[in-house]
mmCIF file of C-alpha atoms in Angstrom:
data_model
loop_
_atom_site.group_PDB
_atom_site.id
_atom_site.type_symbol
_atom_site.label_atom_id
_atom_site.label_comp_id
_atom_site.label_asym_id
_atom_site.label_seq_id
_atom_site.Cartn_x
_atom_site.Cartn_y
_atom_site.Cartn_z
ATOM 1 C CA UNK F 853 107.512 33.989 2.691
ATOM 2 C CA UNK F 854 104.108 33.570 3.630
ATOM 3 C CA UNK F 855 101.491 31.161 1.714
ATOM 4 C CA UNK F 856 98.201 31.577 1.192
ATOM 5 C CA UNK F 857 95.941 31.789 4.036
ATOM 6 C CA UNK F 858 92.495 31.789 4.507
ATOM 7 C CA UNK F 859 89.709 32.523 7.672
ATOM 8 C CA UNK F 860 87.904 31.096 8.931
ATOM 9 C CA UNK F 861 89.461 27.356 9.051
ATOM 10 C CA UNK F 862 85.770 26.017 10.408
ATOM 11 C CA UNK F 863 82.357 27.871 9.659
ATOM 12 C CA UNK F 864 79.327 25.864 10.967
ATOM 13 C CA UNK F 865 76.100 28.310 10.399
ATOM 14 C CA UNK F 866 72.066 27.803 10.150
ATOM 15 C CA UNK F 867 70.366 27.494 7.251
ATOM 16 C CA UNK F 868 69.572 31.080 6.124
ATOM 17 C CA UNK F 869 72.035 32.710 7.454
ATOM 18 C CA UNK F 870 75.311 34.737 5.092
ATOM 19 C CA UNK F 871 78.609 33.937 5.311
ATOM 20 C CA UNK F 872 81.981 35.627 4.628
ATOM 21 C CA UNK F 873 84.852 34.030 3.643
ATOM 22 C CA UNK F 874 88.305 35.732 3.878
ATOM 23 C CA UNK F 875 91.547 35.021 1.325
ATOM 24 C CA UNK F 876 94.926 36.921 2.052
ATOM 25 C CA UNK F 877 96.917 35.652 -1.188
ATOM 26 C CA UNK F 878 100.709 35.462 -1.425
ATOM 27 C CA UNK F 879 101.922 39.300 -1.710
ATOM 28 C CA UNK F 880 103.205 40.108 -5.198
ATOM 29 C CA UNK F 881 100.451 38.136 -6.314
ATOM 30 C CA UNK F 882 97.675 39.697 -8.609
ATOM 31 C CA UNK F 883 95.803 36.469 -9.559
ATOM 32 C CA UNK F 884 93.058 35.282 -7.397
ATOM 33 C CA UNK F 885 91.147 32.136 -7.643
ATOM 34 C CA UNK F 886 88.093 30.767 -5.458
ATOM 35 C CA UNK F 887 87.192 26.972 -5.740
ATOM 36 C CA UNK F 888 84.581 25.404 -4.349
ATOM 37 C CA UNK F 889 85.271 21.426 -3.353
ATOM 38 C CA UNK F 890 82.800 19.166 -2.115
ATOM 39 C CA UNK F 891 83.428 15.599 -0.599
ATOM 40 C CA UNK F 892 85.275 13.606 -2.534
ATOM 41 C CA UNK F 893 84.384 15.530 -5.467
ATOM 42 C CA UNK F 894 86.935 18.226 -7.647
ATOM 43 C CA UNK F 895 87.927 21.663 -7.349
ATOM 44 C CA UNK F 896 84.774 23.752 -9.075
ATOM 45 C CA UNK F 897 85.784 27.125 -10.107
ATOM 46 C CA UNK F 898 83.810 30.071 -8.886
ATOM 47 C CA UNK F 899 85.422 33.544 -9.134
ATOM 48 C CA UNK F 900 88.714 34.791 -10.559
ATOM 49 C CA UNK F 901 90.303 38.421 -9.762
ATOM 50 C CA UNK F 902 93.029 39.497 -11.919
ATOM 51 C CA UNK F 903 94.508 43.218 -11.042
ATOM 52 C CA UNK F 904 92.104 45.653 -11.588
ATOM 53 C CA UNK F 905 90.313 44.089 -14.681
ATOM 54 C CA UNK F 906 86.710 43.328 -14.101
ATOM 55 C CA UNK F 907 86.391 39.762 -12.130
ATOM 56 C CA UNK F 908 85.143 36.155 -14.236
ATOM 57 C CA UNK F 909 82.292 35.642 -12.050
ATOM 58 C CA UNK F 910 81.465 32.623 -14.589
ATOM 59 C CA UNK F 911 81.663 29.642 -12.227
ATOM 60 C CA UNK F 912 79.051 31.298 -9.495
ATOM 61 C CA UNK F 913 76.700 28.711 -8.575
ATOM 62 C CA UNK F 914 73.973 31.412 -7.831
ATOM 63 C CA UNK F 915 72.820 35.376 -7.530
ATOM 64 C CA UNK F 916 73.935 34.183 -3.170
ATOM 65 C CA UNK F 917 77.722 34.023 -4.117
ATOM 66 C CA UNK F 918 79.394 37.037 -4.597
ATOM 67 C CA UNK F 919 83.057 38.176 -3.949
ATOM 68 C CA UNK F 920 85.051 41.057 -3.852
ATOM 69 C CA UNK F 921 88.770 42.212 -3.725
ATOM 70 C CA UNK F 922 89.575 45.172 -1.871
ATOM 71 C CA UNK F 923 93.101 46.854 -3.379
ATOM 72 C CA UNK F 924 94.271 44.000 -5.255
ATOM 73 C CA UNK F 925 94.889 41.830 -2.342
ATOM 74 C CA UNK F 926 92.547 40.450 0.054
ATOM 75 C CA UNK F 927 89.655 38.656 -1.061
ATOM 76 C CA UNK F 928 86.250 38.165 0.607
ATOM 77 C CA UNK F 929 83.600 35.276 -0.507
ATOM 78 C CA UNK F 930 79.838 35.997 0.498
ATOM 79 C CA UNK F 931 77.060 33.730 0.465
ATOM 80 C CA UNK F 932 73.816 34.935 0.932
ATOM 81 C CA UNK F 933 71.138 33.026 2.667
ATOM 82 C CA UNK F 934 73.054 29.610 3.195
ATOM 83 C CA UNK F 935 71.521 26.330 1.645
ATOM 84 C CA UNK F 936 72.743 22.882 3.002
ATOM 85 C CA UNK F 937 74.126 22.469 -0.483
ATOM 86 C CA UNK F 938 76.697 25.167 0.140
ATOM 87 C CA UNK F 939 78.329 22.818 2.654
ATOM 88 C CA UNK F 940 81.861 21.871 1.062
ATOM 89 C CA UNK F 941 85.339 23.430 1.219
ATOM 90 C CA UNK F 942 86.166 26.842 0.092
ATOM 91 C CA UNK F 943 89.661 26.860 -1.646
ATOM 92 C CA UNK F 944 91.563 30.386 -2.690
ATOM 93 C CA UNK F 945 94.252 30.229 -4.935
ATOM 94 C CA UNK F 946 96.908 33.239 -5.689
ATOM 95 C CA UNK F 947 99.263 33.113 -9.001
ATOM 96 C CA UNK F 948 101.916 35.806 -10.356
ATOM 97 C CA UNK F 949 99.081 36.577 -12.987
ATOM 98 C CA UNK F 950 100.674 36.670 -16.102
ATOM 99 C CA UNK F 951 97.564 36.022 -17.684
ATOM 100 C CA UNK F 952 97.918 32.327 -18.630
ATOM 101 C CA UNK F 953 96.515 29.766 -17.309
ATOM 102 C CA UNK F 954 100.026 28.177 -17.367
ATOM 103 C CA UNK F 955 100.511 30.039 -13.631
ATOM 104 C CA UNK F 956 101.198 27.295 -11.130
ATOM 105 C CA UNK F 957 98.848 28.442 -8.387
ATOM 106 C CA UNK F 958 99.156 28.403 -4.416
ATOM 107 C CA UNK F 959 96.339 27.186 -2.772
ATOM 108 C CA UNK F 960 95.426 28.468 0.949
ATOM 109 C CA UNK F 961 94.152 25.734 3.258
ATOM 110 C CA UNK F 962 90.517 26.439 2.884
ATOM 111 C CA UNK F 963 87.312 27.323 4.798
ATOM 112 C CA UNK F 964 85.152 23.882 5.732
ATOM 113 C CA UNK F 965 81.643 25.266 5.567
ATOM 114 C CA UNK F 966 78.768 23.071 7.228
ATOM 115 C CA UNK F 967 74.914 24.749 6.635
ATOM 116 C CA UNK F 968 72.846 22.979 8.818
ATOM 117 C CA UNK Y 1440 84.308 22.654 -23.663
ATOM 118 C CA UNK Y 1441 86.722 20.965 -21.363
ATOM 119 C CA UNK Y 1442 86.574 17.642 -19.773
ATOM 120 C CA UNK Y 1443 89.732 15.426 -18.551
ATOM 121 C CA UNK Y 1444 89.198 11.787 -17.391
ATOM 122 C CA UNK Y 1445 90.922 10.309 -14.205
ATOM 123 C CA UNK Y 1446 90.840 7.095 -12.284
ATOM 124 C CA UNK Y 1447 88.751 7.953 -8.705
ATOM 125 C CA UNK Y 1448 90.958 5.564 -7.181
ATOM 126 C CA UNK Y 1449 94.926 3.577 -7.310
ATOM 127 C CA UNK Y 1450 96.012 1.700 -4.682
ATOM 128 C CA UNK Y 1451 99.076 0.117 -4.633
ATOM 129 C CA UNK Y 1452 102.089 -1.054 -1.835
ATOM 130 C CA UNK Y 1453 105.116 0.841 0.028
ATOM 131 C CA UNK Y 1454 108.251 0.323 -2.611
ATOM 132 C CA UNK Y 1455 105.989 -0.082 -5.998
ATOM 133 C CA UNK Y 1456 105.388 2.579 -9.253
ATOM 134 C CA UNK Y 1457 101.732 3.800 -9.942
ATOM 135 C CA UNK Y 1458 100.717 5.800 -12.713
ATOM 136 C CA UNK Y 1459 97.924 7.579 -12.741
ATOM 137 C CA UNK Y 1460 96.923 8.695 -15.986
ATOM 138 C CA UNK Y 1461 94.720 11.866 -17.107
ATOM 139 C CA UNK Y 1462 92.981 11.784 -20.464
ATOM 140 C CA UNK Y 1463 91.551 15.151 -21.762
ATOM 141 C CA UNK Y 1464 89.539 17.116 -24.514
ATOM 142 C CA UNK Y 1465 90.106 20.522 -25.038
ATOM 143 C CA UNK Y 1466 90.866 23.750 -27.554
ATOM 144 C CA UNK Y 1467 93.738 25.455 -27.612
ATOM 145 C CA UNK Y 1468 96.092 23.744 -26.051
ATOM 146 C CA UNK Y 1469 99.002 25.201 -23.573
ATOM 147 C CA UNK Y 1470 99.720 22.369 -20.961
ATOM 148 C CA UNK Y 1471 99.376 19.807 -18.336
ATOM 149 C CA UNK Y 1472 99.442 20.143 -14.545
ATOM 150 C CA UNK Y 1473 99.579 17.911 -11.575
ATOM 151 C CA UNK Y 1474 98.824 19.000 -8.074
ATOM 152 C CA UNK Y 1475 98.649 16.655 -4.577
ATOM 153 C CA UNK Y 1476 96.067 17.429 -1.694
ATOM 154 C CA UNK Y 1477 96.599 15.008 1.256
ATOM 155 C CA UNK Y 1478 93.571 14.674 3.046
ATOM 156 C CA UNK Y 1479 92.193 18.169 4.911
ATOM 157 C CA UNK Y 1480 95.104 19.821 3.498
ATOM 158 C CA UNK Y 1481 95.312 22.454 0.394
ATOM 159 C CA UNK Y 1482 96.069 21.429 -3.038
ATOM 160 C CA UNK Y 1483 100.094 21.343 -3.591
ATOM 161 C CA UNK Y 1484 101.553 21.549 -7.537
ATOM 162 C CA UNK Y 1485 103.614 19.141 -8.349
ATOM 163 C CA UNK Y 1486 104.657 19.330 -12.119
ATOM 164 C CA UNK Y 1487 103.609 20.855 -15.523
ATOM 165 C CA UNK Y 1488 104.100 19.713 -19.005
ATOM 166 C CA UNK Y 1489 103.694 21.622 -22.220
ATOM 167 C CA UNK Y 1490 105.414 19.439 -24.119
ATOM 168 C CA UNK Y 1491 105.398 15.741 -25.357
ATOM 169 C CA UNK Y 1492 107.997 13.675 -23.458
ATOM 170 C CA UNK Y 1493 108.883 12.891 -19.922
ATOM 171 C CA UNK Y 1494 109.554 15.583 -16.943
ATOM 172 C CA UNK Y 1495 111.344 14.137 -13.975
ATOM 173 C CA UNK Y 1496 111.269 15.881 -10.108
ATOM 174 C CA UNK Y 1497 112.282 13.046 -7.730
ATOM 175 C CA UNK Y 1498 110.868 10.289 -7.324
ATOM 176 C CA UNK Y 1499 107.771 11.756 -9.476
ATOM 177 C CA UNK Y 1500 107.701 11.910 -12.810
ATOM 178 C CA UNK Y 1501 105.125 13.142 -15.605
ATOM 179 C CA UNK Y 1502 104.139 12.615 -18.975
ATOM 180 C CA UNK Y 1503 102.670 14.263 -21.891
ATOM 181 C CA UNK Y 1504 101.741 12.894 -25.450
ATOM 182 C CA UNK Y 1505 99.682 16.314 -27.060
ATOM 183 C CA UNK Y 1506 98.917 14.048 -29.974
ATOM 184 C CA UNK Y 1507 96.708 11.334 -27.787
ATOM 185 C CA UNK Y 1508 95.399 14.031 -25.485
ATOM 186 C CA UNK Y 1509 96.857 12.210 -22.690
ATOM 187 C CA UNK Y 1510 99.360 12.732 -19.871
ATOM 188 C CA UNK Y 1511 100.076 9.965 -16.856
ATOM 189 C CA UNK Y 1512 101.614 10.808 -13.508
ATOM 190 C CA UNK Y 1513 104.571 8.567 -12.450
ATOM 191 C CA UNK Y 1514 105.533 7.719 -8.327
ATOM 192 C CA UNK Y 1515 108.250 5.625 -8.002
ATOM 193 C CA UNK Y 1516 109.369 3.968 -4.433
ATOM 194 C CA UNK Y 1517 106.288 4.555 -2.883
ATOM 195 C CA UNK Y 1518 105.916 5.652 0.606
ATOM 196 C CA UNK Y 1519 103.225 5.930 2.807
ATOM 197 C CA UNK Y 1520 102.773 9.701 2.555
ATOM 198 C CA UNK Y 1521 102.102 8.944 -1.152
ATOM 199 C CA UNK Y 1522 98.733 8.170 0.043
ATOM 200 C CA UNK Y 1523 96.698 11.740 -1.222
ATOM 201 C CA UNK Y 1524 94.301 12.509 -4.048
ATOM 202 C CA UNK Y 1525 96.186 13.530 -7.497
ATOM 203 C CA UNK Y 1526 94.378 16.158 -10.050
ATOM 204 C CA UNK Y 1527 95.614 17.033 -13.256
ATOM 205 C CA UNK Y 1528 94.361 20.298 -14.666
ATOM 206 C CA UNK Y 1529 94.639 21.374 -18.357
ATOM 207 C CA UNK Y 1530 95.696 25.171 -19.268
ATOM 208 C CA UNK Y 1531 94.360 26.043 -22.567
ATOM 209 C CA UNK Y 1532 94.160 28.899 -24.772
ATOM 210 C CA UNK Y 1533 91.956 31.887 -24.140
ATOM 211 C CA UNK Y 1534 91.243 30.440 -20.882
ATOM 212 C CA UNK Y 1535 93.265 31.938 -17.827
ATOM 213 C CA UNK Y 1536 91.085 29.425 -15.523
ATOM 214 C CA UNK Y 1537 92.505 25.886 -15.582
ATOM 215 C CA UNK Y 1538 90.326 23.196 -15.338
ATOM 216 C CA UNK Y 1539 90.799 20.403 -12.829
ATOM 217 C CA UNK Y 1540 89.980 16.503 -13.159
ATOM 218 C CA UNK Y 1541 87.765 14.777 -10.110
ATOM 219 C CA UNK Y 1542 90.853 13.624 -8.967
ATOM 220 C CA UNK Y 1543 92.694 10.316 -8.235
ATOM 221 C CA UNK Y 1544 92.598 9.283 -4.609
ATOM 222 C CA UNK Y 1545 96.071 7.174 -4.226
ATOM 223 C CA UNK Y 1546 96.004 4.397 -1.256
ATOM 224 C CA UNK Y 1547 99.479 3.036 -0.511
ATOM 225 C CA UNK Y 1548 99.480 -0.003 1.873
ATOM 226 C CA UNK Y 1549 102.279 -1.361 3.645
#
């Protein structure tokens, strides 16, 4: 079946300016995972979704991230007025969700953002 | 809190082993993963261990010892497509959000 995919591949925007991020997880799939990967550098956690429980927002970087998951499936990252730090790769991840964090999890192919 | 410890970078030849070991420090517990990410490309999951001893897939293999907090990657008969960064993650109690290593970027020469 389908893997993870994510939109846009590219996103090249100004300084200032928000930015949405899509996710489209594997279906069946009620665990949802954002990353945030800079060069070289690990995956940093930002935002999990897990059915209809309350998201961990924990790993947000700032009040300009925020995401949202419309009916359990598709996933949206916004970032509010972009900073030049934002600039990295945005990775979503979808699991089966059983609630540990022994769930191998499929990564989508990630959004390269560039803030210039 | 959590914090695992990784070699930035291996390099090694076509035909050799590497190991790439992951040392870690954290409560509770559950297990050890491995994933590959080749360059511009989206982290793939190789292997998980949640207990001691040695899991073989292939021509990779991994390790866990719970007891030294420490786990090690295996590639055997290299090849160039070997050449991709490695994380390990650790799953632990209470926490549904595994946390990753910096990763190990693995150069294979001919």
């Amino acid at each position: 079946g389908a893997g993870v995919s994510q939109s846009p591949s590219n996103k090249v925007t100004e300084k200032g300016k928000d930015v949405e991020l899509r996710c489209d997880p594997i279906s069946g799939h009620t665990a949802l995972y954002w990353y945030r990967q800079s060069l070289g550098q690990g995956l940093e956690f930002l935002i999990y979704f897990q059915g209809n429980s309350a998201p961990d927002k924990s790993g947000l970087p700032s009040d300009r991230f925020s995401a949202e998951r419309t009916g359990g499936s598709v996933s949206t990252l916004t970032i509010q007025r972009t900073q030049q730090e934002d600039s990295a790769v945005y990775l979503c991840a979808s699991s089966l969700g059983s609630g540990l964090s022994t769930d191998t999890q499929y990564f989508g192919p990630g959004t390269r953002l560039t803030v210039l | 809190g959590q914090s695992l410890e990784q070699p930035s970078e291996v390099t090694a030849v076509e035909g050799a082993i590497v190991q790439i070991n992951c040392t870690y420090q954290t409560s509770g517990f559950y297990g050890l993963s491995w994933y590959q990410q080749h360059d511009g490309g989206a982290p793939t999951f190789l292997s998980y261990n949640a207990l001691d001893g040695l899991e073989e897939t292939g021509r990779f293999s991994s390790f866990l010892s719970r007891s030294d907090s420490y786990g090690y990657l295996l590639l055997q008969e290299l090849q160039m497509k070997d050449s991709a960064s490695y994380f390990c993650a650790v799953a632990s109690g209470g926490s549904y959000i595994p946390t990753f290593g910096r990763g190990t970027s693995l150069i294979v020469h001919p």
